[in-house]
Coordinates of C-alpha atoms and ligand atoms in Angstrom, one line a residue:
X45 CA 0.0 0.0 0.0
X46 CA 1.5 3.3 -0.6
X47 CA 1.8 6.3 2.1
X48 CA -0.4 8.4 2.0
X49 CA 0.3 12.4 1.5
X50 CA -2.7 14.5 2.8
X51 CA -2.5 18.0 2.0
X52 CA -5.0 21.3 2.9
X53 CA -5.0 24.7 3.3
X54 CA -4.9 23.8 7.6
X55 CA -3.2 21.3 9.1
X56 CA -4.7 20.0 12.0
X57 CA -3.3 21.3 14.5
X58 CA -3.9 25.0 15.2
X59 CA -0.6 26.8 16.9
X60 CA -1.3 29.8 18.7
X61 CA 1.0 32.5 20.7
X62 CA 0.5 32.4 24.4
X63 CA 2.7 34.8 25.2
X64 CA 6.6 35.6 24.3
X65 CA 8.1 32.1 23.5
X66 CA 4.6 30.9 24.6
X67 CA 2.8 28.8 22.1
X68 CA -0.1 26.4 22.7
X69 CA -1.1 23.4 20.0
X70 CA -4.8 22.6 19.7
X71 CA -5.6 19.6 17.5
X72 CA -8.7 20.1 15.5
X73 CA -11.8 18.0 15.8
X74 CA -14.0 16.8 13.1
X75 CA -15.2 13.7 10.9
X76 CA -12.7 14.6 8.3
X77 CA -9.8 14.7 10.6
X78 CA -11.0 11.8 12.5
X79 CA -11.5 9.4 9.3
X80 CA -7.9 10.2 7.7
X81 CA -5.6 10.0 10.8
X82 CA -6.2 6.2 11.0
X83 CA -5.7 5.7 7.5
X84 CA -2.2 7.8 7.7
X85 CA -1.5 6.5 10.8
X86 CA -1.9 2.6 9.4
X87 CA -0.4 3.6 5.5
X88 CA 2.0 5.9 7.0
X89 CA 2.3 9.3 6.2
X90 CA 2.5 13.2 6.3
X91 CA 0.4 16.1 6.9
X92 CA 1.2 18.8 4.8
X93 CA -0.9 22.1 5.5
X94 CA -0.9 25.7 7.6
X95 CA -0.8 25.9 10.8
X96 CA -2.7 29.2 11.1
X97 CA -0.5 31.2 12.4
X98 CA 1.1 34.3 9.5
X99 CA 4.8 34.8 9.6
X100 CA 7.5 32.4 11.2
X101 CA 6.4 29.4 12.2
X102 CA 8.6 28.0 16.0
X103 CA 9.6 24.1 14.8
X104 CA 9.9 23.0 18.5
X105 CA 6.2 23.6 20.1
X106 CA 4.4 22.0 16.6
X107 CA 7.4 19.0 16.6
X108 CA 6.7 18.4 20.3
X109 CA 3.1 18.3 20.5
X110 CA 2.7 16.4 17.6
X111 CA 5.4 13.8 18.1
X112 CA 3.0 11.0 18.6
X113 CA 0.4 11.9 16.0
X114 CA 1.5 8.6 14.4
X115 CA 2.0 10.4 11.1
X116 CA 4.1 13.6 10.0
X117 CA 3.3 16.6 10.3
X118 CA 5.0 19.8 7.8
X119 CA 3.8 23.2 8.5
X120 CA 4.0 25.7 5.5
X121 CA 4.5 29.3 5.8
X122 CA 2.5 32.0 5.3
X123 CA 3.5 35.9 5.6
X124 CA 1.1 38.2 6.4
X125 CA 0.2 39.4 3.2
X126 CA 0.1 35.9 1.5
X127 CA -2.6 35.3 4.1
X128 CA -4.5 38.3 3.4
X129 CA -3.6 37.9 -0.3
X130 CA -4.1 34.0 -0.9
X131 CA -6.6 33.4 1.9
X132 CA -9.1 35.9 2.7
X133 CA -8.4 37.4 -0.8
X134 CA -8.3 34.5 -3.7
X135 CA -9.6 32.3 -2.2
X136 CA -12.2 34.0 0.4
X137 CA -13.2 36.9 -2.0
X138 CA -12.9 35.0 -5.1
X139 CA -13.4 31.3 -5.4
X140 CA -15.9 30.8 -2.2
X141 CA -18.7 33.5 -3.3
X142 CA -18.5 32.5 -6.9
X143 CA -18.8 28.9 -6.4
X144 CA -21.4 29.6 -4.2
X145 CA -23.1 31.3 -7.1
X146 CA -22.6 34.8 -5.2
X147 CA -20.8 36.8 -8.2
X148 CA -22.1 39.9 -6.9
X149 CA -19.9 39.1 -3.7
X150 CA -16.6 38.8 -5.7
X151 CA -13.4 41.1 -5.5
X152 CA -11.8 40.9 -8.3
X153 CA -8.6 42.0 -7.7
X154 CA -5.7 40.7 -9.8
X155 CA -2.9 40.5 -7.3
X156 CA -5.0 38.2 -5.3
X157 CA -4.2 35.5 -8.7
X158 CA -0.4 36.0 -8.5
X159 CA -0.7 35.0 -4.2
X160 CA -2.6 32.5 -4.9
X161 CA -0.3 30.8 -7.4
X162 CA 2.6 31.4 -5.2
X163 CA 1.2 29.8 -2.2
X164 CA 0.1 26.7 -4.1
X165 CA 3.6 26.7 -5.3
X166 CA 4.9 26.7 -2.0
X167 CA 2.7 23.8 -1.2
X168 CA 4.0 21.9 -3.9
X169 CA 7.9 22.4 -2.9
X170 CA 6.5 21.4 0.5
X171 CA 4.7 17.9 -1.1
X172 CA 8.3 17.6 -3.6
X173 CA 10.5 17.8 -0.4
X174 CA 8.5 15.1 1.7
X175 CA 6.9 13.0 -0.7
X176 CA 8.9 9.8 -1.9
X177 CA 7.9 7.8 -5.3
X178 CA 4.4 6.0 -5.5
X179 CA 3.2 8.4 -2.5
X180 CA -0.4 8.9 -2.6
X181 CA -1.1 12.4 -2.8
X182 CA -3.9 13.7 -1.6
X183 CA -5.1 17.5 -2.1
X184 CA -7.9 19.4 -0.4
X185 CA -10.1 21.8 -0.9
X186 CA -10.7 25.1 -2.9
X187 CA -7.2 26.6 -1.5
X188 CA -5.4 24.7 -3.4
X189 CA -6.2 23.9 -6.9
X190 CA -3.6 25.2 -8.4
X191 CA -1.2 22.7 -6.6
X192 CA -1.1 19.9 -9.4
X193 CA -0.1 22.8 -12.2
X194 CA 3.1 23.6 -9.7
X195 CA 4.0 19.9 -9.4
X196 CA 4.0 19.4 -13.1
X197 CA 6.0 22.3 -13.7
X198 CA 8.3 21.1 -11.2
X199 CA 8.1 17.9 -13.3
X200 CA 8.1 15.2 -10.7
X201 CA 4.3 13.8 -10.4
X202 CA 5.4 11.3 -12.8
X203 CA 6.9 9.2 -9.7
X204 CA 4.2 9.9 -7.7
X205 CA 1.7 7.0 -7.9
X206 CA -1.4 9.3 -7.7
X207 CA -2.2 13.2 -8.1
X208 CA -5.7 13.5 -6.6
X209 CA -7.4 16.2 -5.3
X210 CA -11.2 16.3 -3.7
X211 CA -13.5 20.1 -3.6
X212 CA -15.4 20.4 -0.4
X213 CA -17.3 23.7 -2.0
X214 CA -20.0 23.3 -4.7
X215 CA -18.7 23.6 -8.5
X216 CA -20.3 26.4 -10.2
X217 CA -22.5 26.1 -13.7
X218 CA -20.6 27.9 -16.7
X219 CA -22.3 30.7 -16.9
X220 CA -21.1 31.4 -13.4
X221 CA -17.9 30.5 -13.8
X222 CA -17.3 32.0 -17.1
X223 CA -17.0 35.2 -14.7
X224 CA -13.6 34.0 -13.5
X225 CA -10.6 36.2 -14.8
X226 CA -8.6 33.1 -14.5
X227 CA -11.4 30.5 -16.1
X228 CA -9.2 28.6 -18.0
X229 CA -6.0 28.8 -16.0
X230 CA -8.0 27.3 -13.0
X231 CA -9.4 24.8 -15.3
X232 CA -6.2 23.9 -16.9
X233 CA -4.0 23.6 -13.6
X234 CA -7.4 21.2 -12.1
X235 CA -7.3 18.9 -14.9
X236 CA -3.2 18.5 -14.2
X237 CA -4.6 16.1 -10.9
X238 CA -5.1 12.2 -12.3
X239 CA -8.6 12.2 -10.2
X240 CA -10.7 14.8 -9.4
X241 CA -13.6 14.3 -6.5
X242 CA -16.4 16.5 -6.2
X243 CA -19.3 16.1 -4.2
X244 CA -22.4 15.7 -5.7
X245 CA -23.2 14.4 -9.3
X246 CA -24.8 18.3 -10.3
X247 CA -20.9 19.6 -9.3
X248 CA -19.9 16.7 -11.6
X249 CA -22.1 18.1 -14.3
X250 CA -21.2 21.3 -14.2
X251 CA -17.8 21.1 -14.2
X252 CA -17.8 18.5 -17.2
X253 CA -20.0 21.9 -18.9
X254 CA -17.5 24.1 -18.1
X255 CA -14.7 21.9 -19.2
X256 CA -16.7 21.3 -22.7
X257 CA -16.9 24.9 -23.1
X258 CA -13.7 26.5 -21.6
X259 CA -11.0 23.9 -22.9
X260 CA -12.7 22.6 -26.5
X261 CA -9.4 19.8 -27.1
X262 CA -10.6 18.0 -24.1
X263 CA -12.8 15.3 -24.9
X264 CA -15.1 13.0 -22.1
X265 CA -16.1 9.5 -21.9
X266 CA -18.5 9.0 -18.9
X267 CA -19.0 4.9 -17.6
X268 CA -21.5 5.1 -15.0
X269 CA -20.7 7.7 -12.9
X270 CA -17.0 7.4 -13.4
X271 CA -16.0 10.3 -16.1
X272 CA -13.0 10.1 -17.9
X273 CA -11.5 13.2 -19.4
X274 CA -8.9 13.1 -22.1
X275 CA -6.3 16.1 -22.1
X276 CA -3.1 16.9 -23.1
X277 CA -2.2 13.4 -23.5
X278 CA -3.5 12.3 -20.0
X279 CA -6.4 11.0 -18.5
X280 CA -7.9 12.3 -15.2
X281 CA -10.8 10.7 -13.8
X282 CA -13.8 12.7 -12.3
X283 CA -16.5 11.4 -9.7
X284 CA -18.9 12.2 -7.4
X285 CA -18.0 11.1 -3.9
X286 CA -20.3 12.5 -1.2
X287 CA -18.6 13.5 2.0
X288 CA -20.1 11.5 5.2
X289 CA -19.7 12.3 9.4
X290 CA -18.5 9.4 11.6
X291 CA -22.6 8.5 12.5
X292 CA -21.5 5.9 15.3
X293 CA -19.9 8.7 17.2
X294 CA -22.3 11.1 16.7
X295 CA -25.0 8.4 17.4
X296 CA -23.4 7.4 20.9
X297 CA -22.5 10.3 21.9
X298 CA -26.1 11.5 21.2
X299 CA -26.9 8.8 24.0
X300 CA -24.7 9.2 26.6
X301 CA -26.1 10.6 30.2
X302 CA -24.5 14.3 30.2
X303 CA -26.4 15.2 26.5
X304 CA -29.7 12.9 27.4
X305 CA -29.5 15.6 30.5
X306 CA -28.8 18.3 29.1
X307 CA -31.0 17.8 26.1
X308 CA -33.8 17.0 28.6
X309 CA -33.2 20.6 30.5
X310 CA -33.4 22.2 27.1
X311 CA -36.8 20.9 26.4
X312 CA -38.0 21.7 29.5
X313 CA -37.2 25.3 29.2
X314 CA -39.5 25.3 26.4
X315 CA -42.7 23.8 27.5
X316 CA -45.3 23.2 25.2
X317 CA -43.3 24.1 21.9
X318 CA -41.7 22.5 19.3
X319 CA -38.0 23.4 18.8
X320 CA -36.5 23.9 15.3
X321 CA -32.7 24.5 15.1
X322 CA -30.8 26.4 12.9
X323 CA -27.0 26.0 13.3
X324 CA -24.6 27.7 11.4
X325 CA -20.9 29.2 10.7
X326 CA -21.4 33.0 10.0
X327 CA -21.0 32.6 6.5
X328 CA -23.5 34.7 4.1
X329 CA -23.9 31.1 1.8
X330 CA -25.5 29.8 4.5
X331 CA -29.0 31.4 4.2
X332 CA -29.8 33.1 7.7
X333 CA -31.5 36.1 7.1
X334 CA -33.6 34.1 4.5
X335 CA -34.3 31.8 7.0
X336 CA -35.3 34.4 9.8
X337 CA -37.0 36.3 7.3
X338 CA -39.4 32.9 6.7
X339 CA -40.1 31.7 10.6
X340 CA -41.2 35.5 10.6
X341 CA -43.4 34.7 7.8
X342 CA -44.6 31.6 9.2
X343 CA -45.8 33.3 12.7
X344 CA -47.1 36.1 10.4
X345 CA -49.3 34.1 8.8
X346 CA -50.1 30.7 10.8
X347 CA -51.3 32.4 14.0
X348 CA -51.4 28.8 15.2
X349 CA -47.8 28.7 15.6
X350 CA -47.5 31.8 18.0
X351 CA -46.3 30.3 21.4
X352 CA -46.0 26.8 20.0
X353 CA -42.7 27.1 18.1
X354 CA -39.0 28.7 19.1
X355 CA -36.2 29.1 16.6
X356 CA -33.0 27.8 18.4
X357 CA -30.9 29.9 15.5
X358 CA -26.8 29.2 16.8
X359 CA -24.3 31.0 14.7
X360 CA -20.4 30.5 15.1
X361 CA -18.1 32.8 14.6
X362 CA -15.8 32.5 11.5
X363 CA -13.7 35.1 9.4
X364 CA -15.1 37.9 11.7
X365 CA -11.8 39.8 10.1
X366 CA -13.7 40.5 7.1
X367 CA -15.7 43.7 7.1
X368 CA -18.4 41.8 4.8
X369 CA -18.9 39.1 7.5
X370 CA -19.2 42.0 9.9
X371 CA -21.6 43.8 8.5
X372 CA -23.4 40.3 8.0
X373 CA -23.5 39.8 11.7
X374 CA -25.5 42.8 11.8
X375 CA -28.3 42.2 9.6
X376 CA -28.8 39.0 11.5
X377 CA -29.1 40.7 14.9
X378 CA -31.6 43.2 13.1
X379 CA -33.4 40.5 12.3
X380 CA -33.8 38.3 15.6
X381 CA -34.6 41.9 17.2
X382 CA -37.2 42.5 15.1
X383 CA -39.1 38.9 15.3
X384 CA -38.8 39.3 19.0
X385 CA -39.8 42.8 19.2
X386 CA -43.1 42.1 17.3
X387 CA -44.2 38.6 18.3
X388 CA -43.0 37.9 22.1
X389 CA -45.0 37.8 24.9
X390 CA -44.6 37.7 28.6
X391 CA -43.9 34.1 28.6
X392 CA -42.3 32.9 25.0
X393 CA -39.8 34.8 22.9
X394 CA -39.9 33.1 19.5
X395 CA -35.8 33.3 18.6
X396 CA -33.0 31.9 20.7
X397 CA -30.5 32.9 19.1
X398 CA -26.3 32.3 20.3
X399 CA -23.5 34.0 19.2
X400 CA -21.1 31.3 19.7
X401 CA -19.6 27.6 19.0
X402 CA -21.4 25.6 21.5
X403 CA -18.7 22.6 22.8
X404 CA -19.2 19.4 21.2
X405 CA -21.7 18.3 24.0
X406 CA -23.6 21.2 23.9
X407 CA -24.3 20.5 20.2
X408 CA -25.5 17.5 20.5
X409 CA -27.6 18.4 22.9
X410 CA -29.3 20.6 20.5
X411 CA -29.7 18.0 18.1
X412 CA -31.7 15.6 20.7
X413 CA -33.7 18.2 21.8
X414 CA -35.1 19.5 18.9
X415 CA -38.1 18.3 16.8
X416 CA -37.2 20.3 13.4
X417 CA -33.7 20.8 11.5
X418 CA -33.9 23.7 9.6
X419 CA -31.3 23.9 7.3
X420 CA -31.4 26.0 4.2
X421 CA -27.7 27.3 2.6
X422 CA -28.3 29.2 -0.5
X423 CA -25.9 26.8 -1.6
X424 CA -23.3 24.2 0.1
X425 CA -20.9 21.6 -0.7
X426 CA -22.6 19.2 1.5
X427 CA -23.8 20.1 5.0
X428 CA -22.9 18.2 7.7
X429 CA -25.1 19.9 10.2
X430 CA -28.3 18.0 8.5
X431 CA -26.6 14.4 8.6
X432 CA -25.1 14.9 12.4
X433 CA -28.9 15.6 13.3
X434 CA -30.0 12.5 11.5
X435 CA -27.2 10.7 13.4
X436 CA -28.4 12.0 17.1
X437 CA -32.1 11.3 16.2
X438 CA -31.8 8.0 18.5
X439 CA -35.3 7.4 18.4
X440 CA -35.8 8.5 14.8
X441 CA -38.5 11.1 15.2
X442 CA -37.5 14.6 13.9
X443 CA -37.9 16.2 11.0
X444 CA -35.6 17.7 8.6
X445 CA -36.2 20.7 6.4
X446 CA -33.0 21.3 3.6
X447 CA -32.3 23.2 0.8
X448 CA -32.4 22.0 -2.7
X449 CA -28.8 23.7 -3.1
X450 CA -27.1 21.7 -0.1
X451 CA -25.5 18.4 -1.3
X452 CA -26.5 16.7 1.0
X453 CA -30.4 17.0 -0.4
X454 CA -28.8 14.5 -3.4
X455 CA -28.9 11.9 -0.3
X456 CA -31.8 12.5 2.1
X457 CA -34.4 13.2 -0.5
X458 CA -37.2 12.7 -1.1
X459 CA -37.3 11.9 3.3
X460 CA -36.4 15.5 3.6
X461 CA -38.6 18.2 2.7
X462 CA -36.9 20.4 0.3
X463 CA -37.0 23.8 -0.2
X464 CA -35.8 26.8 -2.4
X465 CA -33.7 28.9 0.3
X466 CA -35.0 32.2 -1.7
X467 CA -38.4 31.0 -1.4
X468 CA -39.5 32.5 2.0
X469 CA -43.1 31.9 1.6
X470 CA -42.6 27.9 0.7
X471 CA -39.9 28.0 3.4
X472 CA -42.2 29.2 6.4
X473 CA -45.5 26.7 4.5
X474 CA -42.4 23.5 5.3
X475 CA -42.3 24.9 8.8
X476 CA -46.0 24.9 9.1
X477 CA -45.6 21.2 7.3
X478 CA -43.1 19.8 9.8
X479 CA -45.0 21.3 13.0
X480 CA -48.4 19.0 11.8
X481 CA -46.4 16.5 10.2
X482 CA -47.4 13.0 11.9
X483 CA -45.3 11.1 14.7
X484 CA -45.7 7.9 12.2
X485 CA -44.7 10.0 9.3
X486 CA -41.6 11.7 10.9
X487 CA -40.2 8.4 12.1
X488 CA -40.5 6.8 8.7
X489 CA -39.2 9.5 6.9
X490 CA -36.1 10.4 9.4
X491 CA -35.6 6.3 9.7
X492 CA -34.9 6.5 5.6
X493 CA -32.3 9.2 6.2
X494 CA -30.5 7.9 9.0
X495 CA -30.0 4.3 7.3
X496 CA -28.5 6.8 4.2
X497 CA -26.2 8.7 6.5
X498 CA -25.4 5.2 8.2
X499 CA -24.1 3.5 5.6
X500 CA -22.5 6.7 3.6
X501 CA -20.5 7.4 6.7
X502 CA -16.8 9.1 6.6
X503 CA -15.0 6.3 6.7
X504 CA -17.1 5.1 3.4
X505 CA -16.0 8.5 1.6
X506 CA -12.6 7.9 2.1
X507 CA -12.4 4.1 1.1
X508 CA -14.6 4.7 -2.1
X509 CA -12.2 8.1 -2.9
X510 CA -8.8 5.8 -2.3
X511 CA -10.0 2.9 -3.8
X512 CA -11.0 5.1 -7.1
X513 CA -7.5 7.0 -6.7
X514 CA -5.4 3.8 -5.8
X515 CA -6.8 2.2 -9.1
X516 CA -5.8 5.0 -11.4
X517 CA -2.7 3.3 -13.1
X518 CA -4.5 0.3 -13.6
X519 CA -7.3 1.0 -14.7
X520 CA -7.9 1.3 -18.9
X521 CA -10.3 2.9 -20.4
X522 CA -13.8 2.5 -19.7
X523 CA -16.0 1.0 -23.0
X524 CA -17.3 4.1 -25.1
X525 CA -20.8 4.1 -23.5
X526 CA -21.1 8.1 -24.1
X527 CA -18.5 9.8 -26.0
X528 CA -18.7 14.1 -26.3
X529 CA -16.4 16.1 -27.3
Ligands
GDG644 C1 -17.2 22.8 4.1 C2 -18.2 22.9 3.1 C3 -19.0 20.6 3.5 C4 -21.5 23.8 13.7 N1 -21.9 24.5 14.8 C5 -21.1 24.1 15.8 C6 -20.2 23.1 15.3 N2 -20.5 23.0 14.1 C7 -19.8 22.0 13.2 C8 -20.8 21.0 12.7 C9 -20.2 20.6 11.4 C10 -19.3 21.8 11.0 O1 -19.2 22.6 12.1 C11 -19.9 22.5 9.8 O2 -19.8 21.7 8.7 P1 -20.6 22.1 7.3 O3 -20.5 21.0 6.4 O4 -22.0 22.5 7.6 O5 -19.9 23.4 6.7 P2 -18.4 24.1 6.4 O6 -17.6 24.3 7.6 O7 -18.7 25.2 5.5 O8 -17.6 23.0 5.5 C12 -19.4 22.1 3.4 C13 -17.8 20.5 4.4 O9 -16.8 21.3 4.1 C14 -17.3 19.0 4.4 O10 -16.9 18.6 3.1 O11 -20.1 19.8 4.0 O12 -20.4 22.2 2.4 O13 -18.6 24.3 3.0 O14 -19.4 19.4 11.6 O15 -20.9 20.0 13.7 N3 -19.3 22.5 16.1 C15 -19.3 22.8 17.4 N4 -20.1 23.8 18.0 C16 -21.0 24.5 17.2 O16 -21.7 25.3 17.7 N5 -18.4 22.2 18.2

């Protein structure tokens, strides 16, 4: 088996200054984290990513703390301005709003191309200096597309036994893309990766659209849901491969005595209403305001619900450095303190609403304790959020409510109800839906999804991605079912 090379834009493990000569190292949590380590830690292997910190990074604190991570760990250096340039700019102002379909959100500004190609450079001396022949390589995430291009012009992927790289964002339709300045450069450095992983099969259609329409030489040859794309003389294989959490561990933990407490204390704060959640990053793809703007609808115009339902609406800090995410923030508060203003009463106040991460307890908490998920991004990759509330629904009641532009709706429908996250009307008619929906009707809809998110679990995602990549030398061709130009 060959070792495997992880690479992304954070490593994880998050250094921090304390202090002069003070540095603490928190290792990051998470399904993704948690379903690669074993499979470095049993191929062997390195972690190649930033530690978060701009400017010089101290070897000694990140060597100690991560000595018996089982696997290696390389930290690559950002200055300040490669941070503000390649990461909030590139790749915050450019790639993330425009592959969320947000083109009205997008900067622009061509210096941020030149940072972004240097860092991905960078990366790439970093995979060339720890990477030995028939490594696996492994990139991640919109950060770093560029990364493949830089190995090639470095020459070396040749002895490396696999070039792969996997999006975690949506990929956009053409006519969205086609707003990129750097279109085809971006499309020509992806297709230097010999397998390409997106999430869902519409980010595999689109990109195959933009490929057919930005870079006319290449041709595809699709086999089931494997896509092969003929270019420059190579082929590079494109799939869908949705991302799963690690269910058992949110399952277990959604049973064990401190959150089947704590959930229980939450209900009871609440008597006589159902709970609906919202829980998201501060991110403006996510759909909050939408979503405030529809459970004010809904109380608008289904009297019934008045004093019955409370929105539990968590949002967690992220990229508060960003005047845009700041004034964001907000328009949400303006929001909540409008709803409240107008529809409380002496005894209910209709939105919870935190301004915080809640600790991993806490969370789960919040997804036993409440009867509604309501979860509706304008667009996202995939969602977790929805599948780690499946997960903690031990008794399978609950009911989920997702939008049509979140991955994750390929899996959990039709046992979701969908919605159009622009559509605040249908939105707040799904929250009248789920609040009458029956107990038998819930549980056989929510036992549907859970068996979905069960079996297409993390560790599933990252055997079917390996096994695809692993196979890439050996595989030929796959017969001409469909051939396009
Ligand atoms: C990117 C793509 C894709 C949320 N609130 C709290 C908390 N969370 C955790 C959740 C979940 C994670 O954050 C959020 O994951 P998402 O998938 O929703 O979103 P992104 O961070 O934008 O991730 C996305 C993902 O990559 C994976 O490929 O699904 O589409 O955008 O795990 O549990 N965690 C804690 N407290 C909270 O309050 N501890």
């Amino acid at each position: 088996m060959n070792r495997l090379i992880v690479v992304s834009n954070r490593l994880p493990f998050a250094l921090d200054s304390a202090g002069e000569d003070l540095w603490t190292v928190t290792p990051a949590v998470g399904g993704l984290v948690s379903a690669i380590e074993p499979v470095l830690r049993g191929r062997g292997g390195t972690w190649i990513g930033w530690p978060g910190i701009a400017g010089k990074i101290p070897k000694a604190p990140l060597a100690e703390a991560t000595r018996d991570a089982g696997y290696n760990v390389v930290p690559v250096t950002l200055s300040e301005t490669e941070r503000d340039e390649f990461y909030y700019g590139y790749s915050n102002e450019v790639i993330w709003p425009l592959f969320h379909d947000l083109q009205n959100f997008c900067n622009f500004d061509p210096t941020y191309w030149q940072a972004y190609k240097q860092v991905n450079e960078r990366y790439a001396d970093a995979i060339i200096r720890n990477a030995r022949p028939d490594d696996f390589i492994w990139v991640h995430d919109y950060h770093l597309m560029y990364v493949a291009q830089a190995l090639r012009e470095r020459s070396t992927p040749q002895k490396l036994s696999a070039l792969t790289f996997f999006l975690h964002i949506p990929f956009p339709p053409y006519d969205i893309f086609a707003k990129l300045p750097q279109q085809r450069r971006l499309l020509h450095a992806l297709l230097q990766f010999d397998l390409l992983g997106l999430q869902t099969r519409r980010d595999v259609r689109n990109f195959l659209q933009c490929v057919r329409r930005v870079m006319p030489d290449a041709k595809v040859l699709s086999h089931d849901e494997l896509h092969v794309i003929r270019f420059e003389d190579r082929k590079i294989r494109l799939r869908h491969f949705p991302i799963g959490i690690d269910f058992d561990s949110f399952e277990n933990g959604a049973k064990s005595e401190t959150v089947v407490q704590r959930s229980q204390q939450l209900r009871a704060s609440f008597p006589d209403c159902q709970l609906i959640l919202g829980s998201d990053r501060l991110d403006y793809s996510k759909g909050i305001p939408e979503r405030l703007r529809a459970f004010r609808d809904a109380l608008e115009r289904y009297p019934e619900l008045r004093g019955r339902v409370v929105l539990i609406q968590i949002v967690v800090p992220s990229r508060v450095d960003i005047p845009r995410y700041h004034e964001f923030k907000g328009r949400i508060d303006r929001l909540v303190g409008d709803i409240n203003g107008r529809f409380s009463t002496s005894n209910w106040i209709p939105v919870q609403y935190h301004f915080r991460g809640l600790d991993r307890e806490e969370l789960l908490a919040h997804y036993r304790a409440c009867d509604i998920a309501f979860i509706t991004p304008l667009k996202d990759g995939m969602n977790l959020v929805a599948k780690e509330y499946c997960a903690c629904r031990v008794d399978a009641d609950g009911v989920l409510i997702l939008s049509h532009f979140a991955g994750a709706a390929e899996q959990l429908k039709p046992d979701a109800l969908l919605v159009n996250p622009y559509d605040v009307e249908q939105m707040a008619d799904a929250i009248l839906r789920a609040f009458q929906m029956s107990k038998t009707e819930r549980i056989g809809r929510m036992k549907r999804m859970r068996r979905i998110v069960h079996r297409e679990n993390v560790f599933w995602w990252v055997d079917s991605f390996l096994k695809t990549g692993t196979t890439l030398g050996r595989r030929s061709l796959p017969a001409r079912k469909k051939a396009t130009r």
